[in-house]
Amino acid sequence: MTANTCAFTGHRPKSFPWKYNENAPNCVLLKEVLAAQIETLVNRGVTGFLSGMAQGTDLWCSQIVLDLKKKNPALKLHCILSCKGQESKWTASAQEHYHSILAQANEVVYVGQEFSRDCMLERNRWLVNRASILLAVYDGTYRSGTGMTVRYAQKLGREIIIIDPVSRQVSCQSL
């Protein structure tokens, strides 16, 4: 585990009421809450951020870190990818945004080389194993990758900040 490091997890856009419409008012408000939480972590001394680079929460958080990094070059974005080509089925614009973030990251790590049934799970465990804090956009769905990641972080005793995607309520778990 690395002190002063935060990993991101959250649902994919298809799980949100606004789906892929990032201009929807509730999506804009959620991004504002994410930005405020990330700024709070930076003010607490967190400088390392780990992103699994999935669509939705991961990409939003990555972009927020890159924006903050312009004013604070001490911040580091580490993109932890499940496998090569994880973005291959995304829209062209989503792939372009993904590659733009990768180009600006401090580090890009591939947990696996090719897609497998467990590559996302392995990536999520890699993130939690190396972070002291997990920032999760999580609606409480038990059977989800985000749910598994939150439970794994609980098992390891990590500090967990959960943002409900609809109400935008923030709750913290420090074990």
Coordinates of N, CA, C and O in Angstrom, one line a residue:
M1 N 0.8 -1.2 0.0 CA 0.0 0.0 0.0 C 0.9 1.2 0.0 O 1.9 1.3 0.7
T2 N 0.5 2.2 -0.7 CA 1.2 3.5 -0.8 C 0.4 4.6 -0.1 O -0.8 4.8 -0.4
A3 N 1.0 5.2 0.9 CA 0.4 6.3 1.6 C 0.1 7.4 0.7 O 0.9 7.6 -0.3
N4 N -0.8 8.2 1.0 CA -1.1 9.4 0.2 C -1.5 9.1 -1.3 O -1.2 9.8 -2.2
T5 N -2.1 7.9 -1.5 CA -2.5 7.5 -2.8 C -4.0 7.1 -2.8 O -4.4 6.4 -1.9
C6 N -4.7 7.6 -3.8 CA -6.2 7.4 -3.9 C -6.5 6.6 -5.2 O -6.0 7.0 -6.2
A7 N -7.3 5.6 -5.1 CA -7.7 4.9 -6.3 C -9.2 5.2 -6.5 O -9.9 5.5 -5.6
F8 N -9.6 5.2 -7.8 CA -11.0 5.5 -8.2 C -11.7 4.2 -8.6 O -11.1 3.3 -9.2
T9 N -13.0 4.1 -8.3 CA -13.9 3.1 -8.8 C -15.3 3.7 -8.9 O -15.6 4.6 -8.2
G10 N -16.0 3.1 -9.8 CA -17.4 3.6 -10.0 C -18.1 2.9 -11.1 O -17.4 2.2 -11.9
H11 N -19.4 3.1 -11.2 CA -20.2 2.4 -12.2 C -19.9 3.0 -13.6 O -19.5 4.1 -13.8
R12 N -20.2 2.2 -14.6 CA -20.1 2.6 -16.0 C -21.4 3.5 -16.3 O -22.4 3.4 -15.6
P13 N -21.3 4.3 -17.3 CA -22.4 5.2 -17.6 C -23.7 4.5 -17.8 O -24.8 5.1 -17.5
K14 N -23.8 3.3 -18.4 CA -25.0 2.6 -18.6 C -25.8 2.4 -17.3 O -27.0 2.2 -17.3
S15 N -25.1 2.4 -16.1 CA -25.8 2.2 -14.8 C -26.4 3.5 -14.3 O -27.1 3.5 -13.3
F16 N -26.1 4.7 -14.9 CA -26.6 5.9 -14.3 C -27.9 6.3 -15.0 O -28.1 5.9 -16.2
P17 N -28.8 7.0 -14.3 CA -30.1 7.4 -15.0 C -29.8 8.2 -16.3 O -30.7 8.1 -17.2
W18 N -28.8 9.0 -16.4 CA -28.5 9.8 -17.6 C -27.7 9.1 -18.6 O -27.4 9.6 -19.7
K19 N -27.4 7.8 -18.4 CA -26.6 7.0 -19.3 C -25.3 7.7 -19.8 O -24.5 8.0 -18.9
Y20 N -25.1 7.9 -21.1 CA -23.9 8.5 -21.6 C -24.0 10.0 -21.8 O -23.1 10.6 -22.4
N21 N -25.1 10.6 -21.4 CA -25.2 12.1 -21.6 C -24.5 12.9 -20.4 O -25.1 13.1 -19.4
E22 N -23.3 13.2 -20.7 CA -22.5 13.9 -19.7 C -22.9 15.4 -19.5 O -22.5 16.0 -18.5
N23 N -23.8 15.9 -20.3 CA -24.3 17.2 -20.2 C -25.6 17.2 -19.3 O -26.1 18.3 -19.0
A24 N -26.1 16.1 -19.0 CA -27.3 16.0 -18.1 C -27.0 16.7 -16.8 O -25.9 16.5 -16.2
P25 N -27.9 17.5 -16.3 CA -27.6 18.3 -15.0 C -27.1 17.4 -13.9 O -26.2 17.8 -13.2
N26 N -27.7 16.2 -13.7 CA -27.2 15.4 -12.6 C -25.8 14.8 -12.8 O -25.1 14.6 -11.8
C27 N -25.4 14.6 -14.0 CA -24.0 14.2 -14.3 C -23.1 15.3 -14.0 O -22.0 15.1 -13.4
V28 N -23.4 16.5 -14.5 CA -22.6 17.7 -14.2 C -22.4 17.9 -12.7 O -21.3 18.1 -12.2
L29 N -23.5 17.8 -12.0 CA -23.5 18.0 -10.5 C -22.6 16.9 -9.8 O -21.8 17.2 -8.9
L30 N -22.7 15.6 -10.3 CA -21.9 14.5 -9.8 C -20.4 14.8 -10.0 O -19.6 14.6 -9.1
K31 N -20.1 15.3 -11.2 CA -18.7 15.6 -11.5 C -18.2 16.8 -10.6 O -17.0 16.8 -10.2
E32 N -19.0 17.7 -10.2 CA -18.6 18.8 -9.3 C -18.3 18.2 -7.9 O -17.4 18.6 -7.3
V33 N -19.2 17.2 -7.5 CA -18.9 16.6 -6.2 C -17.6 15.8 -6.2 O -16.8 15.9 -5.3
L34 N -17.4 15.1 -7.3 CA -16.1 14.4 -7.5 C -14.9 15.4 -7.4 O -13.9 15.1 -6.7
A35 N -15.0 16.5 -8.1 CA -13.9 17.5 -8.1 C -13.7 18.0 -6.7 O -12.5 18.1 -6.3
A36 N -14.7 18.3 -6.0 CA -14.6 18.8 -4.6 C -13.9 17.7 -3.7 O -13.1 18.0 -2.9
Q37 N -14.3 16.4 -3.9 CA -13.7 15.4 -3.1 C -12.2 15.2 -3.4 O -11.4 15.0 -2.5
I38 N -11.9 15.3 -4.7 CA -10.5 15.1 -5.1 C -9.7 16.3 -4.6 O -8.6 16.1 -4.1
E39 N -10.2 17.5 -4.6 CA -9.5 18.7 -4.1 C -9.3 18.6 -2.6 O -8.2 18.9 -2.1
T40 N -10.3 18.0 -1.9 CA -10.2 17.8 -0.4 C -9.0 16.8 -0.2 O -8.2 17.0 0.7
L41 N -8.9 15.8 -1.0 CA -7.9 14.8 -0.8 C -6.5 15.4 -1.1 O -5.5 15.2 -0.3
V42 N -6.4 16.3 -2.1 CA -5.1 17.0 -2.4 C -4.8 17.9 -1.2 O -3.6 17.9 -0.8
N43 N -5.7 18.6 -0.7 CA -5.5 19.4 0.5 C -5.0 18.6 1.7 O -4.4 19.2 2.6
R44 N -5.4 17.4 1.8 CA -4.9 16.5 2.9 C -3.6 15.9 2.6 O -3.0 15.1 3.4
G45 N -3.0 16.2 1.4 CA -1.7 15.7 1.1 C -1.6 14.5 0.2 O -0.5 13.9 -0.1
V46 N -2.8 14.1 -0.4 CA -2.8 13.0 -1.4 C -2.2 13.6 -2.7 O -2.6 14.6 -3.2
T47 N -1.2 12.9 -3.2 CA -0.6 13.3 -4.5 C -0.6 12.2 -5.6 O -0.5 12.6 -6.7
G48 N -0.9 11.0 -5.2 CA -0.9 9.9 -6.2 C -2.4 9.5 -6.4 O -3.1 9.2 -5.5
F49 N -2.8 9.4 -7.7 CA -4.1 9.0 -8.0 C -4.0 7.8 -9.0 O -3.3 7.9 -10.0
L50 N -4.8 6.7 -8.7 CA -4.8 5.5 -9.6 C -6.1 5.4 -10.3 O -7.2 5.4 -9.6
S51 N -6.1 5.3 -11.6 CA -7.4 5.2 -12.3 C -7.3 3.9 -13.2 O -6.4 3.7 -13.9
G52 N -8.4 3.1 -13.1 CA -8.6 2.0 -14.0 C -9.0 2.3 -15.4 O -9.1 1.4 -16.2
M53 N -9.3 3.6 -15.6 CA -9.6 4.1 -17.0 C -10.8 3.5 -17.6 O -10.9 3.4 -18.9
A54 N -11.8 3.0 -16.8 CA -13.0 2.6 -17.4 C -13.9 3.8 -17.7 O -13.7 4.9 -17.2
Q55 N -14.9 3.6 -18.6 CA -15.8 4.8 -18.9 C -16.5 5.2 -17.7 O -16.8 4.4 -16.8
G56 N -16.9 6.5 -17.7 CA -17.7 7.0 -16.5 C -16.7 7.5 -15.5 O -15.8 8.3 -15.7
T57 N -16.9 7.1 -14.2 CA -16.2 7.6 -13.1 C -14.7 7.7 -13.2 O -14.1 8.7 -12.9
D58 N -14.1 6.6 -13.7 CA -12.6 6.6 -13.8 C -12.1 7.7 -14.7 O -11.2 8.4 -14.4
L59 N -12.8 7.8 -15.9 CA -12.3 8.9 -16.8 C -12.6 10.3 -16.3 O -11.8 11.2 -16.5
W60 N -13.8 10.4 -15.6 CA -14.1 11.8 -15.1 C -13.0 12.1 -14.0 O -12.5 13.2 -14.0
C61 N -12.7 11.2 -13.1 CA -11.7 11.5 -12.1 C -10.4 11.7 -12.6 O -9.7 12.6 -12.2
S62 N -10.0 11.0 -13.7 CA -8.7 11.2 -14.3 C -8.6 12.6 -14.9 O -7.6 13.3 -14.7
Q63 N -9.6 13.0 -15.5 CA -9.6 14.4 -16.1 C -9.6 15.4 -15.0 O -8.9 16.4 -15.2
I64 N -10.2 15.2 -13.9 CA -10.2 16.2 -12.8 C -8.8 16.3 -12.3 O -8.2 17.4 -12.1
V65 N -8.1 15.1 -12.1 CA -6.7 15.1 -11.6 C -5.8 15.9 -12.6 O -5.0 16.7 -12.2
L66 N -6.0 15.6 -13.9 CA -5.2 16.3 -14.9 C -5.4 17.8 -14.9 O -4.4 18.6 -15.0
D67 N -6.6 18.2 -14.7 CA -6.9 19.7 -14.6 C -6.3 20.3 -13.4 O -5.7 21.4 -13.4
L68 N -6.3 19.6 -12.2 CA -5.7 20.1 -11.0 C -4.1 20.1 -11.1 O -3.5 20.9 -10.5
K69 N -3.6 19.1 -11.9 CA -2.2 19.0 -12.0 C -1.6 20.2 -12.7 O -0.4 20.5 -12.6
K70 N -2.4 20.9 -13.5 CA -1.9 22.1 -14.2 C -1.4 23.2 -13.2 O -0.5 23.9 -13.4
K71 N -2.1 23.2 -12.0 CA -1.8 24.2 -11.0 C -0.9 23.6 -9.9 O -0.2 24.3 -9.2
N72 N -0.9 22.2 -9.9 CA -0.1 21.5 -8.8 C 0.6 20.3 -9.5 O 0.2 19.2 -9.5
P73 N 1.9 20.6 -10.0 CA 2.6 19.6 -10.7 C 3.0 18.4 -9.8 O 3.5 17.4 -10.4
A74 N 2.9 18.5 -8.5 CA 3.2 17.4 -7.6 C 2.3 16.2 -7.8 O 2.6 15.1 -7.4
L75 N 1.1 16.5 -8.3 CA 0.1 15.4 -8.5 C 0.5 14.5 -9.6 O 1.1 14.9 -10.6
K76 N 0.2 13.2 -9.3 CA 0.6 12.2 -10.3 C -0.6 11.3 -10.6 O -1.3 10.9 -9.7
L77 N -0.9 11.1 -11.9 CA -1.9 10.2 -12.4 C -1.3 9.0 -12.9 O -0.5 9.0 -13.9
H78 N -1.7 7.8 -12.4 CA -1.3 6.5 -12.8 C -2.5 5.8 -13.4 O -3.5 5.6 -12.7
C79 N -2.4 5.4 -14.7 CA -3.5 4.7 -15.4 C -3.2 3.3 -15.3 O -2.1 2.8 -15.9
I80 N -4.0 2.5 -14.7 CA -3.8 1.1 -14.5 C -4.9 0.4 -15.3 O -6.1 0.3 -15.0
L81 N -4.4 -0.2 -16.4 CA -5.3 -0.8 -17.4 C -5.4 -2.3 -17.2 O -4.4 -3.0 -17.0
S82 N -6.6 -2.8 -17.4 CA -6.9 -4.3 -17.3 C -6.2 -5.1 -18.3 O -5.7 -6.2 -18.1
C83 N -6.1 -4.5 -19.6 CA -5.5 -5.3 -20.7 C -5.3 -4.3 -21.8 O -6.0 -3.2 -21.9
K84 N -4.5 -4.7 -22.8 CA -4.4 -3.9 -24.0 C -5.7 -3.9 -24.8 O -6.4 -4.9 -24.9
G85 N -6.1 -2.7 -25.3 CA -7.3 -2.7 -26.1 C -8.6 -2.6 -25.3 O -9.7 -2.9 -25.9
Q86 N -8.6 -2.3 -24.0 CA -9.8 -2.3 -23.2 C -10.8 -1.3 -23.8 O -12.0 -1.4 -23.5
E87 N -10.3 -0.3 -24.5 CA -11.2 0.7 -25.1 C -11.7 0.4 -26.5 O -12.4 1.2 -27.1
S88 N -11.3 -0.7 -27.1 CA -11.5 -1.0 -28.5 C -13.0 -1.0 -29.0 O -13.2 -0.7 -30.1
K89 N -13.9 -1.2 -28.1 CA -15.3 -1.3 -28.5 C -16.1 0.0 -28.2 O -17.3 0.1 -28.3
W90 N -15.3 1.0 -27.7 CA -15.9 2.3 -27.3 C -16.2 3.1 -28.6 O -15.6 2.9 -29.6
T91 N -16.9 4.2 -28.4 CA -17.1 5.1 -29.6 C -15.8 5.8 -29.9 O -14.9 5.9 -29.0
A92 N -15.7 6.4 -31.1 CA -14.5 7.1 -31.5 C -14.1 8.2 -30.5 O -13.0 8.4 -30.1
S93 N -15.1 9.0 -30.1 CA -14.9 10.2 -29.3 C -14.4 9.7 -27.9 O -13.5 10.3 -27.3
A94 N -15.0 8.6 -27.4 CA -14.6 8.1 -26.1 C -13.2 7.5 -26.1 O -12.3 7.8 -25.2
Q95 N -12.8 6.9 -27.3 CA -11.4 6.4 -27.4 C -10.4 7.6 -27.5 O -9.4 7.5 -26.9
E96 N -10.9 8.6 -28.2 CA -10.0 9.8 -28.3 C -9.7 10.4 -26.9 O -8.6 10.8 -26.6
H97 N -10.7 10.6 -26.1 CA -10.6 11.1 -24.8 C -9.7 10.2 -23.9 O -8.8 10.7 -23.2
Y98 N -9.9 8.9 -24.0 CA -9.1 7.9 -23.3 C -7.6 8.0 -23.6 O -6.8 8.1 -22.8
H99 N -7.3 8.1 -24.9 CA -5.9 8.2 -25.4 C -5.3 9.5 -25.0 O -4.1 9.6 -24.7
S100 N -6.1 10.6 -25.0 CA -5.6 11.9 -24.5 C -5.2 11.9 -23.1 O -4.2 12.4 -22.7
I101 N -6.0 11.2 -22.2 CA -5.7 11.1 -20.8 C -4.4 10.2 -20.6 O -3.5 10.6 -19.9
L102 N -4.3 9.1 -21.4 CA -3.1 8.2 -21.3 C -1.9 9.0 -21.6 O -0.8 8.9 -21.0
A103 N -2.0 9.9 -22.7 CA -0.8 10.6 -23.1 C -0.3 11.6 -22.1 O 0.9 12.0 -22.0
Q104 N -1.2 12.0 -21.2 CA -0.9 13.0 -20.1 C -0.5 12.4 -18.8 O -0.1 13.1 -17.9
A105 N -0.8 11.1 -18.7 CA -0.5 10.4 -17.4 C 1.0 10.3 -17.1 O 1.8 10.3 -17.9
N106 N 1.2 10.2 -15.8 CA 2.6 10.0 -15.3 C 3.1 8.6 -15.6 O 4.3 8.3 -15.7
E107 N 2.1 7.6 -15.6 CA 2.5 6.2 -15.8 C 1.3 5.5 -16.3 O 0.1 5.8 -16.0
V108 N 1.6 4.5 -17.2 CA 0.5 3.6 -17.7 C 1.0 2.2 -17.4 O 2.1 1.8 -17.8
V109 N 0.2 1.4 -16.7 CA 0.5 0.1 -16.3 C -0.6 -0.9 -16.9 O -1.8 -0.6 -16.7
Y110 N -0.1 -2.0 -17.5 CA -1.1 -3.0 -17.9 C -1.0 -4.1 -17.0 O 0.1 -4.8 -16.8
V111 N -2.1 -4.4 -16.3 CA -2.2 -5.5 -15.3 C -2.1 -6.9 -16.1 O -1.5 -7.8 -15.7
G112 N -2.8 -6.9 -17.2 CA -2.7 -8.1 -18.1 C -2.5 -7.6 -19.5 O -2.7 -6.5 -19.9
Q113 N -2.1 -8.5 -20.4 CA -1.8 -8.2 -21.8 C -3.0 -8.3 -22.6 O -3.3 -7.6 -23.5
E114 N -3.8 -9.4 -22.4 CA -5.0 -9.6 -23.2 C -6.2 -9.8 -22.3 O -6.1 -10.1 -21.1
F115 N -7.4 -9.6 -22.9 CA -8.7 -9.7 -22.2 C -8.8 -11.1 -21.6 O -8.6 -12.1 -22.3
S116 N -9.3 -11.2 -20.4 CA -9.7 -12.5 -19.8 C -10.9 -12.2 -18.9 O -11.2 -11.0 -18.6
R117 N -11.5 -13.3 -18.5 CA -12.7 -13.1 -17.7 C -12.5 -12.4 -16.4 O -13.3 -11.6 -15.9
D118 N -11.3 -12.5 -15.8 CA -10.9 -11.9 -14.5 C -10.1 -10.6 -14.6 O -9.6 -10.1 -13.6
C119 N -9.8 -10.1 -15.8 CA -8.8 -9.0 -16.0 C -9.3 -7.7 -15.2 O -8.5 -7.0 -14.7
M120 N -10.6 -7.5 -15.2 CA -11.1 -6.3 -14.5 C -11.0 -6.5 -13.0 O -10.6 -5.5 -12.3
L121 N -11.3 -7.6 -12.5 CA -11.2 -7.9 -11.1 C -9.7 -7.8 -10.7 O -9.4 -7.2 -9.6
E122 N -8.8 -8.3 -11.5 CA -7.4 -8.2 -11.2 C -6.9 -6.8 -11.1 O -6.2 -6.4 -10.3
R123 N -7.4 -6.0 -12.1 CA -7.1 -4.6 -12.1 C -7.6 -3.9 -10.9 O -6.9 -3.1 -10.2
N124 N -8.8 -4.2 -10.5 CA -9.4 -3.5 -9.3 C -8.7 -3.9 -8.1 O -8.5 -3.0 -7.2
R125 N -8.3 -5.1 -7.9 CA -7.5 -5.5 -6.7 C -6.1 -4.8 -6.7 O -5.6 -4.4 -5.7
W126 N -5.5 -4.7 -7.9 CA -4.2 -4.0 -8.0 C -4.4 -2.6 -7.5 O -3.5 -2.1 -6.8
L127 N -5.4 -1.9 -7.9 CA -5.7 -0.5 -7.5 C -5.8 -0.4 -6.0 O -5.1 0.4 -5.3
V128 N -6.6 -1.3 -5.4 CA -6.9 -1.2 -3.9 C -5.6 -1.6 -3.2 O -5.3 -1.0 -2.1
N129 N -4.9 -2.6 -3.7 CA -3.6 -3.0 -3.0 C -2.6 -1.9 -2.9 O -1.8 -1.9 -2.0
R130 N -2.6 -1.0 -3.8 CA -1.6 0.1 -3.8 C -2.1 1.4 -3.4 O -1.4 2.4 -3.5
A131 N -3.3 1.5 -2.9 CA -3.9 2.8 -2.5 C -4.2 2.8 -1.0 O -4.6 1.7 -0.5
S132 N -4.1 3.9 -0.3 CA -4.6 4.0 1.0 C -6.0 4.5 1.1 O -6.7 4.3 2.2
I133 N -6.6 5.0 0.0 CA -7.9 5.6 0.0 C -8.6 5.1 -1.3 O -8.0 5.1 -2.3
L134 N -9.9 4.7 -1.2 CA -10.7 4.4 -2.3 C -11.8 5.4 -2.4 O -12.6 5.6 -1.5
L135 N -11.9 6.1 -3.6 CA -13.0 7.1 -3.9 C -13.9 6.3 -4.8 O -13.5 6.0 -5.9
A136 N -15.2 6.1 -4.4 CA -16.1 5.3 -5.1 C -17.4 6.0 -5.4 O -18.0 6.6 -4.5
V137 N -17.8 6.0 -6.7 CA -19.2 6.4 -7.0 C -20.0 5.1 -7.1 O -19.8 4.3 -8.0
Y138 N -20.8 4.9 -6.0 CA -21.4 3.6 -5.8 C -22.8 3.7 -5.3 O -23.1 4.4 -4.4
D139 N -23.7 3.0 -6.0 CA -25.1 3.0 -5.7 C -25.6 1.9 -4.7 O -26.8 1.7 -4.5
G140 N -24.6 1.1 -4.2 CA -25.0 0.0 -3.3 C -25.3 -1.3 -4.0 O -25.5 -2.3 -3.3
T141 N -25.2 -1.4 -5.3 CA -25.4 -2.6 -6.1 C -24.4 -3.7 -5.7 O -23.2 -3.5 -5.9
Y142 N -24.9 -4.8 -5.1 CA -24.0 -5.8 -4.6 C -23.2 -6.5 -5.7 O -22.0 -6.6 -5.7
R143 N -24.0 -6.9 -6.7 CA -23.4 -7.7 -7.8 C -22.9 -6.7 -8.9 O -23.5 -6.5 -9.9
S144 N -21.7 -6.1 -8.6 CA -21.1 -5.2 -9.6 C -19.6 -5.2 -9.3 O -19.2 -5.5 -8.2
G145 N -18.8 -4.8 -10.3 CA -17.4 -4.6 -10.1 C -17.1 -3.6 -9.1 O -16.2 -3.8 -8.2
T146 N -17.9 -2.5 -9.1 CA -17.7 -1.5 -8.1 C -17.9 -2.0 -6.7 O -17.2 -1.8 -5.7
G147 N -19.0 -2.8 -6.5 CA -19.4 -3.4 -5.2 C -18.3 -4.3 -4.7 O -17.9 -4.3 -3.6
M148 N -17.7 -5.1 -5.6 CA -16.6 -6.0 -5.3 C -15.4 -5.2 -4.8 O -14.7 -5.6 -3.9
T149 N -15.1 -4.2 -5.5 CA -14.0 -3.3 -5.2 C -14.1 -2.7 -3.9 O -13.2 -2.6 -3.1
V150 N -15.3 -2.1 -3.6 CA -15.6 -1.5 -2.3 C -15.4 -2.6 -1.2 O -14.8 -2.3 -0.1
R151 N -16.0 -3.7 -1.3 CA -15.9 -4.8 -0.3 C -14.4 -5.2 -0.1 O -14.0 -5.5 1.0
Y152 N -13.6 -5.3 -1.2 CA -12.2 -5.7 -1.1 C -11.5 -4.6 -0.3 O -10.6 -4.9 0.6
A153 N -11.8 -3.3 -0.5 CA -11.1 -2.2 0.2 C -11.5 -2.3 1.7 O -10.7 -2.0 2.6
Q154 N -12.8 -2.6 2.0 CA -13.2 -2.8 3.4 C -12.4 -3.9 4.0 O -11.9 -3.7 5.2
K155 N -12.3 -5.0 3.3 CA -11.6 -6.2 3.9 C -10.1 -5.8 4.2 O -9.6 -6.3 5.2
L156 N -9.5 -4.9 3.4 CA -8.1 -4.5 3.6 C -8.0 -3.3 4.6 O -6.9 -2.9 4.9
G157 N -9.1 -2.8 5.0 CA -9.1 -1.7 6.0 C -8.8 -0.4 5.4 O -8.2 0.5 6.1
R158 N -9.1 -0.2 4.2 CA -8.8 1.1 3.5 C -9.8 2.2 3.9 O -11.0 1.8 4.2
E159 N -9.4 3.4 3.9 CA -10.4 4.5 4.0 C -11.2 4.5 2.7 O -10.6 4.4 1.6
I160 N -12.5 4.6 2.8 CA -13.4 4.6 1.6 C -14.3 5.8 1.7 O -15.0 6.0 2.6
I161 N -14.3 6.5 0.5 CA -15.2 7.6 0.4 C -16.2 7.2 -0.7 O -15.8 6.9 -1.8
I162 N -17.5 7.2 -0.3 CA -18.5 6.7 -1.3 C -19.4 7.9 -1.6 O -19.9 8.6 -0.7
I163 N -19.6 8.1 -2.9 CA -20.6 9.1 -3.4 C -21.7 8.4 -4.1 O -21.5 7.6 -5.0
D164 N -22.9 8.6 -3.6 CA -24.1 8.0 -4.2 C -24.3 8.8 -5.6 O -24.4 10.0 -5.5
P165 N -24.4 8.1 -6.7 CA -24.5 8.8 -8.0 C -25.7 9.6 -8.2 O -25.7 10.6 -8.9
V166 N -26.8 9.3 -7.5 CA -28.1 10.0 -7.7 C -28.3 11.1 -6.7 O -28.5 12.3 -7.1
S167 N -28.1 10.8 -5.4 CA -28.3 11.8 -4.4 C -27.1 12.7 -4.2 O -27.2 13.8 -3.7
R168 N -25.9 12.1 -4.6 CA -24.6 12.8 -4.5 C -24.2 13.0 -3.0 O -23.4 13.8 -2.7
Q169 N -24.9 12.2 -2.1 CA -24.5 12.2 -0.7 C -23.1 11.5 -0.6 O -22.8 10.5 -1.3
V170 N -22.3 12.1 0.2 CA -20.9 11.6 0.5 C -20.9 10.9 1.8 O -21.3 11.5 2.8
S171 N -20.3 9.7 1.9 CA -20.1 9.0 3.2 C -18.7 8.5 3.2 O -18.1 8.1 2.2
C172 N -18.1 8.5 4.4 CA -16.8 8.0 4.6 C -16.7 6.9 5.5 O -17.4 6.9 6.5
Q173 N -15.9 5.9 5.2 CA -15.6 4.8 6.1 C -14.1 4.7 6.4 O -13.3 4.5 5.5
S174 N -13.8 4.9 7.6 CA -12.4 4.8 8.0 C -12.4 3.6 9.0 O -13.1 3.7 10.0
L175 N -11.7 2.6 8.7 CA -11.7 1.4 9.6 C -10.5 1.5 10.5 O -9.5 2.1 10.3

